Short mmCIF file of C-alpha atoms in Angstrom, two decimals:
data_model
loop_
_atom_site.label_atom_id
_atom_site.label_comp_id
_atom_site.label_asym_id
_atom_site.label_seq_id
_atom_site.Cartn_x
_atom_site.Cartn_y
_atom_site.Cartn_z
CA MET U 89 -276.88 -9.21 -40.80
CA ASN U 90 -277.87 -7.56 -37.52
CA LEU U 91 -280.98 -9.49 -36.36
CA PRO U 92 -281.63 -7.40 -33.22
CA LEU U 93 -281.64 -4.25 -35.37
CA ILE U 94 -284.08 -5.80 -37.85
CA ALA U 95 -286.34 -6.95 -35.01
CA ALA U 96 -286.29 -3.45 -33.50
CA ALA U 97 -287.18 -1.91 -36.87
CA ILE U 98 -290.11 -4.30 -37.31
CA ALA U 99 -291.36 -3.52 -33.78
CA LEU U 100 -291.11 0.21 -34.46
CA LEU U 101 -293.07 -0.11 -37.70
CA SER U 102 -295.85 -2.06 -36.01
CA ILE U 103 -296.07 0.51 -33.18
CA THR U 104 -296.19 3.33 -35.74
CA GLY U 105 -299.03 1.58 -37.58
CA ALA U 106 -301.00 1.22 -34.35
CA ALA U 107 -300.37 4.87 -33.52
CA ASN U 108 -301.95 5.89 -36.83
CA ALA U 109 -305.11 3.88 -36.20
CA GLU U 110 -308.22 5.91 -35.41
CA GLU U 111 -311.08 5.31 -33.03
CA HIS U 112 -314.54 6.04 -34.39
CA VAL U 113 -317.30 6.49 -31.80
CA VAL U 114 -320.82 5.43 -32.76
CA GLN U 115 -323.63 6.25 -30.36
CA MET U 116 -326.61 3.92 -29.95
CA LEU U 117 -329.60 6.23 -29.45
CA ASN U 118 -333.34 6.16 -28.88
CA LYS U 119 -333.53 9.46 -30.77
CA GLY U 120 -330.90 11.00 -33.01
CA ASP U 121 -330.49 13.33 -35.99
CA LYS U 122 -332.17 10.86 -38.37
CA GLY U 123 -335.07 9.85 -36.11
CA SER U 124 -335.68 7.20 -33.49
CA MET U 125 -333.69 4.02 -32.79
CA VAL U 126 -330.49 4.95 -34.61
CA PHE U 127 -326.76 4.52 -34.68
CA GLN U 128 -325.13 7.92 -34.92
CA PRO U 129 -323.30 8.11 -37.24
CA ASP U 130 -324.83 5.26 -39.22
CA PHE U 131 -322.12 5.36 -41.91
CA VAL U 132 -318.45 5.11 -41.00
CA ARG U 133 -315.50 5.17 -43.37
CA ALA U 134 -312.48 3.59 -41.66
CA ALA U 135 -309.02 2.32 -42.47
CA PRO U 136 -307.83 -1.21 -41.73
CA GLY U 137 -306.75 -1.33 -38.09
CA ASP U 138 -309.19 1.37 -36.95
CA THR U 139 -311.39 0.73 -33.92
CA ILE U 140 -315.13 1.29 -33.88
CA LYS U 141 -316.52 1.93 -30.41
CA PHE U 142 -320.28 1.48 -30.03
CA VAL U 143 -321.55 3.45 -27.03
CA PRO U 144 -325.02 2.71 -25.59
CA THR U 145 -325.96 6.35 -24.92
CA ASP U 146 -329.48 5.03 -24.31
CA LYS U 147 -330.16 1.61 -22.77
CA THR U 148 -331.37 -1.64 -24.41
CA HIS U 149 -329.21 -1.29 -27.54
CA ASN U 150 -326.48 -3.57 -28.82
CA ALA U 151 -324.27 -3.74 -31.90
CA GLU U 152 -323.71 -6.93 -33.85
CA ILE U 153 -322.79 -8.06 -37.34
CA ILE U 154 -325.57 -8.95 -39.75
CA LYS U 155 -325.03 -12.43 -41.20
CA GLY U 156 -323.64 -12.17 -44.74
CA MET U 157 -322.57 -8.53 -44.32
CA ILE U 158 -318.94 -9.06 -43.33
CA PRO U 159 -315.79 -9.51 -45.42
CA ASP U 160 -314.42 -13.05 -45.86
CA GLY U 161 -312.07 -13.91 -43.03
CA ALA U 162 -313.23 -11.08 -40.75
CA GLU U 163 -314.24 -11.84 -37.16
CA PRO U 164 -317.94 -11.31 -36.46
CA PHE U 165 -318.87 -9.46 -33.28
CA LYS U 166 -321.93 -9.33 -31.06
CA GLY U 167 -322.24 -6.90 -28.17
CA LYS U 168 -324.51 -7.28 -25.17
CA ALA U 169 -327.51 -5.01 -24.59
CA SER U 170 -326.67 -1.75 -22.83
CA GLU U 171 -322.93 -2.46 -22.93
CA GLU U 172 -320.18 -0.66 -24.83
CA ILE U 173 -318.29 -2.71 -27.39
CA ALA U 174 -315.11 -1.75 -29.23
CA VAL U 175 -313.95 -3.70 -32.29
CA THR U 176 -310.79 -3.30 -34.30
CA LEU U 177 -311.48 -4.03 -37.96
CA THR U 178 -308.50 -5.27 -39.95
CA LYS U 179 -310.10 -6.76 -43.08
CA GLU U 180 -311.08 -4.45 -45.92
CA GLY U 181 -314.73 -4.48 -46.87
CA VAL U 182 -318.26 -3.67 -45.84
CA TYR U 183 -319.60 -4.48 -42.38
CA GLY U 184 -323.38 -4.38 -41.79
CA VAL U 185 -324.32 -3.78 -38.16
CA LYS U 186 -327.65 -4.01 -36.38
CA CYS U 187 -329.12 -3.47 -32.97
CA ALA U 188 -330.90 -6.82 -32.57
CA PRO U 189 -333.90 -5.51 -30.56
CA HIS U 190 -334.49 -2.61 -32.98
CA TYR U 191 -333.38 -4.08 -36.32
CA GLY U 192 -336.87 -4.03 -37.84
CA MET U 193 -337.19 -0.39 -36.77
CA GLY U 194 -334.20 0.44 -38.97
CA MET U 195 -331.46 0.62 -36.34
CA VAL U 196 -328.60 -0.36 -38.62
CA ALA U 197 -325.21 0.98 -39.62
CA LEU U 198 -322.71 0.43 -42.40
CA ILE U 199 -318.96 0.50 -41.93
CA VAL U 200 -316.63 0.58 -44.93
CA VAL U 201 -313.05 -0.38 -44.11
CA GLY U 202 -310.62 0.46 -46.90
CA LYS U 203 -311.94 -0.83 -50.22
CA PRO U 204 -315.55 -2.18 -50.16
CA VAL U 205 -314.51 -5.55 -51.60
CA ASN U 206 -317.72 -7.35 -50.55
CA LEU U 207 -320.15 -4.53 -51.40
CA ASP U 208 -322.25 -6.58 -53.84
CA ALA U 209 -322.56 -9.53 -51.44
CA ALA U 210 -323.49 -7.27 -48.52
CA GLU U 211 -326.03 -5.39 -50.63
CA ALA U 212 -327.65 -8.70 -51.67
CA VAL U 213 -328.53 -9.62 -48.06
CA LYS U 214 -332.30 -9.41 -47.50
CA GLN U 215 -333.34 -6.78 -44.97
CA ILE U 216 -336.46 -6.47 -42.83
CA GLY U 217 -338.81 -3.60 -42.04
CA LYS U 218 -337.32 -0.14 -41.95
CA ALA U 219 -333.79 -1.55 -42.20
CA LYS U 220 -334.38 -1.97 -45.94
CA PRO U 221 -334.76 1.77 -46.83
CA VAL U 222 -332.03 2.77 -44.34
CA PHE U 223 -329.59 0.36 -45.97
CA ALA U 224 -330.59 1.64 -49.43
CA GLU U 225 -329.34 5.09 -48.35
CA LEU U 226 -326.22 3.69 -46.70
CA PHE U 227 -325.27 1.60 -49.74
CA ALA U 228 -325.72 4.66 -51.97
CA GLU U 229 -323.28 6.48 -49.68
CA ALA U 230 -320.84 3.54 -49.77
CA THR U 231 -320.98 3.41 -53.58
CA LYS U 232 -320.34 7.15 -53.76
CA ALA U 233 -317.42 6.88 -51.31
CA ALA U 234 -315.92 3.97 -53.31
CA SER U 235 -315.87 6.03 -56.49
CA ASN U 236 -313.95 8.89 -54.82
#
């Protein structure tokens, strides 16, 4: 067996997988297409290994995971206010994201990576203020995307 050849093949496959990964850009805005204090887009469909880049187009926004709205074994993230954060999501499932200062104003987003394996658990998380109706729309979109 030619071990160097096998190692080279494995390295090539891992590079090819990384080359196929996409970067999704999400803007953090004071005013967007759906109103004030929004992530745009607020729904992202991604594949495992894709990167989500949150860009603070307007200041005072951050992006962080909502407790209970992350697949088992996935790494939570928490960006700083007014700073860009890029996260590579490798675990399939639903990721709920909030801007901590504007969470009650409905500044939330939903990312579905691969199959939404934790959809029911994420949907069961209690929401506050305007985040509740925004998530109702986003979960309807996630359910629709899962059935396609």
